[in-house]
Coordinates of C-alpha atoms in Angstrom, one line a residue:
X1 CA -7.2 7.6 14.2
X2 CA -5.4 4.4 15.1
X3 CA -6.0 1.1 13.6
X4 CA -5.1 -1.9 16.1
X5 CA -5.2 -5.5 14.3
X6 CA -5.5 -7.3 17.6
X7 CA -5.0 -7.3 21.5
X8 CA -2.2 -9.0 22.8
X9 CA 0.0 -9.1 20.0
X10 CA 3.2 -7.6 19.3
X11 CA 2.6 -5.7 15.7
X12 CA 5.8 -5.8 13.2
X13 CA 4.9 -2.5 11.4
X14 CA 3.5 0.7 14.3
X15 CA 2.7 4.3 12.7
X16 CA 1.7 6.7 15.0
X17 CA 0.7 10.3 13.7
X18 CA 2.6 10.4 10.8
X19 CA 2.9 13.2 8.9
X20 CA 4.8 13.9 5.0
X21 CA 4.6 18.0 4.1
X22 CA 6.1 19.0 1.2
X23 CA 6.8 22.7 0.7
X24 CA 6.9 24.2 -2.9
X25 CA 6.9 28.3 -4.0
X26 CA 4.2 29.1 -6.6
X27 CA 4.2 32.8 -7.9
X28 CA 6.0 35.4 -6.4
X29 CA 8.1 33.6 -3.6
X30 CA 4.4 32.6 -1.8
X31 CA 4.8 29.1 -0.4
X32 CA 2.6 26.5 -0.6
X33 CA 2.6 23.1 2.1
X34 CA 1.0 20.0 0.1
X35 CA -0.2 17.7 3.2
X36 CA 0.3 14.4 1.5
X37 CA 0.1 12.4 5.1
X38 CA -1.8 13.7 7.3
X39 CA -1.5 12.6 11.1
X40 CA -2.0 8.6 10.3
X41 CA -1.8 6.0 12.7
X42 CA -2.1 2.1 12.4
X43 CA -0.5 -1.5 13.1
X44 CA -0.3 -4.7 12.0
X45 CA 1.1 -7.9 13.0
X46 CA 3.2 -10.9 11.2
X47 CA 1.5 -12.7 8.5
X48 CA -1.1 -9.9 8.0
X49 CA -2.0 -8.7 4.5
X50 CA -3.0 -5.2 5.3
X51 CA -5.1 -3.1 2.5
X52 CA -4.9 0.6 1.6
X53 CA -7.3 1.8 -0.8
X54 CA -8.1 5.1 -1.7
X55 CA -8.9 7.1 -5.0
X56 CA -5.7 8.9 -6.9
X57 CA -3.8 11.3 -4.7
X58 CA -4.8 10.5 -1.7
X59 CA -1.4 10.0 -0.3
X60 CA -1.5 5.9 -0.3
X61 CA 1.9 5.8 -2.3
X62 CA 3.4 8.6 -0.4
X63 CA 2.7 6.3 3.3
X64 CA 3.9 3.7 1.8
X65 CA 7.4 5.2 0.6
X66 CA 7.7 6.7 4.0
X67 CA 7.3 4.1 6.1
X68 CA 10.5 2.6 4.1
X69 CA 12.5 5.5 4.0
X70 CA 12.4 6.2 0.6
X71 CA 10.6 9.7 2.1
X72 CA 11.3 11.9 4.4
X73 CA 8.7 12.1 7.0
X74 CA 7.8 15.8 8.4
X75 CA 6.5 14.3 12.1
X76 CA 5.5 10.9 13.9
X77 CA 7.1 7.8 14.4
X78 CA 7.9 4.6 12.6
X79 CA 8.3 1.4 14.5
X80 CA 9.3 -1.8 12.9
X81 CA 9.7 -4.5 15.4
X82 CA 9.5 -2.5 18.1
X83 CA 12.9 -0.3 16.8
X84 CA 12.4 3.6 15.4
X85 CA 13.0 3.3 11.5
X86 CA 13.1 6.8 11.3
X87 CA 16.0 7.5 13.8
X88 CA 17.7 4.4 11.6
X89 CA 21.4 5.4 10.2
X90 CA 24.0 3.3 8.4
X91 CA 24.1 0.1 9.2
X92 CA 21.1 -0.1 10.6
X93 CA 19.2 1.3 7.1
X94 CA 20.7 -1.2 5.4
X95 CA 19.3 -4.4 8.0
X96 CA 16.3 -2.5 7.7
X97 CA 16.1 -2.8 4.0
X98 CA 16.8 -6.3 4.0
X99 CA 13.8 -6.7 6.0
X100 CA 11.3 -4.3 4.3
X101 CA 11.0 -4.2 0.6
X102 CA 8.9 -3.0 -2.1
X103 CA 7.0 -3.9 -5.2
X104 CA 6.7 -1.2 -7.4
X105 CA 3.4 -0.3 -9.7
X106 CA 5.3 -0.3 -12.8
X107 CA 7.1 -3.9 -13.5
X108 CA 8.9 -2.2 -16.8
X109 CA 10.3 1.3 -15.3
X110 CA 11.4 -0.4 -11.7
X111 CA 13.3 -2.7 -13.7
X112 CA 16.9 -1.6 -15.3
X113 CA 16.4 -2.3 -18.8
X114 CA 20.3 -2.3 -19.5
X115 CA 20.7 -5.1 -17.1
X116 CA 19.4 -9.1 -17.6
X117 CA 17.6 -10.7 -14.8
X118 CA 20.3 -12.3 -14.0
X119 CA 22.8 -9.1 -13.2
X120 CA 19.2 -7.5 -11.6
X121 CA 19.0 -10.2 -8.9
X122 CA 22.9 -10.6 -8.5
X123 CA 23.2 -6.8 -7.6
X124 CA 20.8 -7.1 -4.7
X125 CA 22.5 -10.4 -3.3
X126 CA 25.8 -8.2 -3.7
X127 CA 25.0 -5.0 -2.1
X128 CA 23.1 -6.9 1.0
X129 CA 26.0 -9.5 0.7
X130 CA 23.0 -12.2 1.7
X131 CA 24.7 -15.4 0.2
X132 CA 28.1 -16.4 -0.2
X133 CA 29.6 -14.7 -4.2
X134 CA 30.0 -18.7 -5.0
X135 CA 26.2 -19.2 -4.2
X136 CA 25.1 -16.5 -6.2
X137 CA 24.1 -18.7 -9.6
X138 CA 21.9 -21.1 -7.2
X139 CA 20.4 -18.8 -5.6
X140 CA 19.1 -16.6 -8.7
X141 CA 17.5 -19.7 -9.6
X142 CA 16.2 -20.4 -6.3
X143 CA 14.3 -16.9 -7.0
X144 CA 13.5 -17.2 -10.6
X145 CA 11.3 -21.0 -9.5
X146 CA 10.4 -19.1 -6.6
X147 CA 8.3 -17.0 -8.2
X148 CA 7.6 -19.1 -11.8
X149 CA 9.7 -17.9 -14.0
X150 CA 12.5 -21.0 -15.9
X151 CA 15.8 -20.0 -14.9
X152 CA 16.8 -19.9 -18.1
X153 CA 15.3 -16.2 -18.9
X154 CA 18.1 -15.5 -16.4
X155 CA 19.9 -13.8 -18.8
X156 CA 17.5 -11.8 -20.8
X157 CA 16.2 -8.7 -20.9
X158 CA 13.4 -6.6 -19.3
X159 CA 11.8 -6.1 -22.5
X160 CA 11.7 -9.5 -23.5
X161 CA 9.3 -10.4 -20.9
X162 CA 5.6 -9.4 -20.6
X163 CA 4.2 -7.3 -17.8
X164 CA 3.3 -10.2 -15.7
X165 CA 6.4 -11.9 -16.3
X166 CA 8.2 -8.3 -15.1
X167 CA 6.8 -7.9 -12.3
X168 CA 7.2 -11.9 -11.0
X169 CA 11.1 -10.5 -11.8
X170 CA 10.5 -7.7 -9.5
X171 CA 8.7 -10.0 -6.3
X172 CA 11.6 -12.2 -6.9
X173 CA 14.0 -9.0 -6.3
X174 CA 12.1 -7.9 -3.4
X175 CA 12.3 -12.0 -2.1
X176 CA 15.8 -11.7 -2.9
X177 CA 16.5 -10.2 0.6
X178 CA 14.8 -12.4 2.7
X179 CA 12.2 -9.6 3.8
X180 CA 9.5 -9.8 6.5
X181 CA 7.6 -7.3 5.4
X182 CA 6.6 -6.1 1.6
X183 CA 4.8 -2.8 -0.1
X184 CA 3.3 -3.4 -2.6
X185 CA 2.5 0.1 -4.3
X186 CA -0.9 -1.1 -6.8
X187 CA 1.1 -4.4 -8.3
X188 CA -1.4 -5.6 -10.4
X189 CA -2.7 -2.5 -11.3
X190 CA -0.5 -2.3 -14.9
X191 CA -1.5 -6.2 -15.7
X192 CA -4.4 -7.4 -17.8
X193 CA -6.9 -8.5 -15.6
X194 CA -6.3 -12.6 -16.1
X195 CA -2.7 -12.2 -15.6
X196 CA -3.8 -10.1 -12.0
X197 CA -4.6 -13.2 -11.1
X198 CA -1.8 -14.8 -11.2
X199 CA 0.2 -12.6 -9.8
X200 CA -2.5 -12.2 -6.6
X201 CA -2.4 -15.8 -6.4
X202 CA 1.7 -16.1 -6.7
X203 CA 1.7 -13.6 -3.5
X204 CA -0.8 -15.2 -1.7
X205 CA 1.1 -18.5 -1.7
X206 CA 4.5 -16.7 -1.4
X207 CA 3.2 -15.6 1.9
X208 CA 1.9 -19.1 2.8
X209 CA 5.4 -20.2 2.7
X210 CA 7.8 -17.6 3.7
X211 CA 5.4 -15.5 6.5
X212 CA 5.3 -12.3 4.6
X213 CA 3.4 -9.6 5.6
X214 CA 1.7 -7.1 3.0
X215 CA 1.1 -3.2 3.5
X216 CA -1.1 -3.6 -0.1
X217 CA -1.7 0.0 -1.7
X218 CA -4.6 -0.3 -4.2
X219 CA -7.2 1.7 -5.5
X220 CA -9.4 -1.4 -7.0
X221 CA -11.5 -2.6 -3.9
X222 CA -12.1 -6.2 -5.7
X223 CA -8.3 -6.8 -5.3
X224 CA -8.0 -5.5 -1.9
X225 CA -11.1 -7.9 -0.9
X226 CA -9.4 -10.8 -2.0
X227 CA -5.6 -10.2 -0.6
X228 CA -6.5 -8.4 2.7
X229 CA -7.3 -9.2 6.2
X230 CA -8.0 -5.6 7.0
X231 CA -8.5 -2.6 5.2
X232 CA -7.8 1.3 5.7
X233 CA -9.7 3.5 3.7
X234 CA -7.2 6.7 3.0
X235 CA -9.1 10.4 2.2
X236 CA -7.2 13.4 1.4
X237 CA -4.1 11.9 3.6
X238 CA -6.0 10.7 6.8
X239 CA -7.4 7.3 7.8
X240 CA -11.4 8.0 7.5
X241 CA -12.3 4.2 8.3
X242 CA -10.4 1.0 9.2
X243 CA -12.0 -2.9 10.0
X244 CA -11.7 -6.5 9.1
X245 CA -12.4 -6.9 5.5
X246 CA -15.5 -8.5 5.7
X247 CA -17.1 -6.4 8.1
X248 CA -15.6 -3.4 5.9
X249 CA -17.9 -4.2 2.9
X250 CA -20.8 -6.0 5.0
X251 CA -21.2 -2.4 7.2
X252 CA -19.1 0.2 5.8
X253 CA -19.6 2.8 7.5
X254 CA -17.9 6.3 6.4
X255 CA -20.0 7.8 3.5
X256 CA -16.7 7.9 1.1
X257 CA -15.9 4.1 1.7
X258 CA -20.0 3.6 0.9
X259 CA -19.5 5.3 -1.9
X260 CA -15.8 3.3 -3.2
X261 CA -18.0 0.2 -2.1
X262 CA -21.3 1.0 -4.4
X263 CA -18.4 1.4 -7.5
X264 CA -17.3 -1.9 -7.2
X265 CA -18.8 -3.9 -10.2
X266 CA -20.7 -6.7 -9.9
X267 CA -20.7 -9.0 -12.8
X268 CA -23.2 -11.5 -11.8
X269 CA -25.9 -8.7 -11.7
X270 CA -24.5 -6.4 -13.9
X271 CA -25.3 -3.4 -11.4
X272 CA -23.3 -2.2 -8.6
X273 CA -22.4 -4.6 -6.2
X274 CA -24.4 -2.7 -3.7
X275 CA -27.5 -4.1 -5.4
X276 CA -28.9 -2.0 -8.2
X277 CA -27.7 1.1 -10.3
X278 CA -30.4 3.4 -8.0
X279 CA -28.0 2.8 -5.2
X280 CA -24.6 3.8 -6.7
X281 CA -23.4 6.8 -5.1
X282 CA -21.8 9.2 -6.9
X283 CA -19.2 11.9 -5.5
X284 CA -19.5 15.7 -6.5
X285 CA -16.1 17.3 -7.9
X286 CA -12.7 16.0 -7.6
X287 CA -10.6 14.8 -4.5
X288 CA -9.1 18.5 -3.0
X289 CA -5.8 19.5 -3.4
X290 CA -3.8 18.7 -0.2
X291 CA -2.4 22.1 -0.1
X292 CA -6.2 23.3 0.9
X293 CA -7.4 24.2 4.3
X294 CA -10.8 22.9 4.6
X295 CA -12.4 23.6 7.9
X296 CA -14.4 20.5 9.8
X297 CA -15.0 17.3 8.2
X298 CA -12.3 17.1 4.7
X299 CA -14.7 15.0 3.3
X300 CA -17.5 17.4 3.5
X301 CA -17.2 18.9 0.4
X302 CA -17.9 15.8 -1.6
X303 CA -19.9 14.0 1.4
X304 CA -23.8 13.3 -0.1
X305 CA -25.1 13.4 3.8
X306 CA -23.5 16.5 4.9
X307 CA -24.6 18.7 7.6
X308 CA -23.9 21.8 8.8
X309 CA -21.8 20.9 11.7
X310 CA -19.5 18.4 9.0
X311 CA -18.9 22.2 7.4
X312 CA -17.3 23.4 11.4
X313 CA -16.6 21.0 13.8
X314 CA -13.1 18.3 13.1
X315 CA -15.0 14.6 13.3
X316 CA -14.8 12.2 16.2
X317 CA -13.3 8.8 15.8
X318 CA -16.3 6.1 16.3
X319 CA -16.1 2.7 17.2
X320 CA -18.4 0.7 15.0
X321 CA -17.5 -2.7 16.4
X322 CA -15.0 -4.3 17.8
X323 CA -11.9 -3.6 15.7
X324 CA -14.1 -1.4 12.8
X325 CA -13.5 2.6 13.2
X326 CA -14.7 5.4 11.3
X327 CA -13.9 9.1 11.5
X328 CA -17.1 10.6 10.8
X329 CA -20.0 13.0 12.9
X330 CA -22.2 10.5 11.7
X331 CA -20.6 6.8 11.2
X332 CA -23.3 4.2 10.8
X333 CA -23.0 1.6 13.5

């Protein structure tokens, strides 16, 4: 399924069919494949903030990795300005990298705790040799305002900052670069919820000012609703729906996004946000492992509307609406 953000404009990040199979031996020499990506396709353009939500295992973190390299990809193609990431080499990694970064889940283990802020930020400016060695000092400050921290932590310690404060340290890492485009692998997800906030709100206006744009892995749809222009909804490493974020939770229409959507707590009523605790839908079993073959439909399994040709038949991709797609015999338009 391929997710197009708009007509007539050139995207930054283009996926097409990309794959991530990972091989392992269990028992007596019998090989296993684990399809972690399975086949997924989507764009986006500059300044986007693009969502991918999904439940555990799904493969979200796994795209994300692969897209910068950090993975090996089994099949497909990576384009990044137009240029094949995954046919990138030497010098051309490395410019690569200093346009694509990452935020990490964890603000604490990303971080080298045997190094201060000020030798974490100084590394990066060194490797990618992006300021002048006499400009170093100004420009770790630059970072540390950048992202509202005093530069006079500069020379402490990971563990003398809290988990908000650590993970401001590791934004300003991935700013130190000059990046285009950021992952940002579930960055709130290890904060207290008031400091999620913050940190939402810091990246928000980050991209304001420097024209960022946000692959945004997440499992909590609240977050993704308020940082995303778009949403893809990952199942058992496939696409299963993508659309704007506000048609996404006014009309989902792939059971398993209906089903993430009716979870999302609603505090004014106390009930799902769908409306009323009759209406929550809950999913039978676990998510499958990836190394399964599941004839027809992957969701079908776990799918409360199944029918008999979900258990046989691979489902079409349907347009909802203009831009909203959902891979499913029977997508609600």
């Amino acid at each position: 399924m391929t997710s197009t953000p708009h007509e007539n404009c050139v995207p930054i990040l283009d996926v097409k069919d990309l794959s991530v199979h990972f091989t392992s031996t269990t028992g007596f020499m019998k090989k296993t494949c684990l399809r972690a990506v399975d086949g997924v396709s989507f764009s986006m353009i500059k300044g986007e903030s693009l969502g991918l939500v999904g439940e555990s295992g799904c493969g979200k973190t796994t795209l994300g990795r692969t897209i910068l390299r950090l993975i090996p990809a089994t099949s497909g193609e990576v384009r990044f300005n137009g240029s094949d990431v995954l046919a990138f080499n030497g010098s051309q990694l490395r410019a690569f990298r200093q346009s694509a970064q990452m935020i990490f889940q964890d603000p604490y283990d990303s971080l080298n705790p045997r190094l201060s802020v000020n030798s974490v930020l100084r590394e990066v400016l060194h490797i990618h040799k992006t300021v002048p060695a006499q400009d170093a000092t100004a420009r770790v400050t630059e970072l540390l305002v950048s992202v509202g921290l005093n530069p006079a932590y500069a020379m402490r310690y990971p563990h003398e900052f809290s988990g908000g404060q650590r993970q401001r340290i590791g934004i300003a890492r991935a700013l130190a670069v000059n990046p285009s485009l950021i992952v940002a692998d579930e960055p709130v997800s290890a904060l207290d919820v008031s400091v999620q906030v913050q940190i939402l709100n810091l990246m928000k206006d980050l991209q304001r000012t420097l024209g960022l744009s946000y692959l945004f892995v997440a499992h909590d749809l609240a977050v993704v609703r308020y940082m995303c222009d778009r949403i893809l909804v990952m199942y058992l490493g496939r696409i299963v729906e993508a659309a704007r974020t506000s048609d996404l939770f006014e009309r989902p229409s792939h059971p398993y996004t209906r089903a993430l959507i009716s979870a999302v707590p609603d505090i004014d009523k106390g009930l799902a946000s769908s409306g009323g605790g009759s209406s929550r839908i809950v999913l039978k079993g676990d998510v499958p492992s990836a190394t399964q073959t599941i004839p027809g439909c992957p969701f079908h399994p776990r799918c409360p509307v199944v029918q008999p040709i979900c258990k046989t038949g691979l489902p079409p991709t349907v347009t909802v609406s203009a831009g909203h797609t959902a891979v499913c015999h029977f997508a609600l338009k």
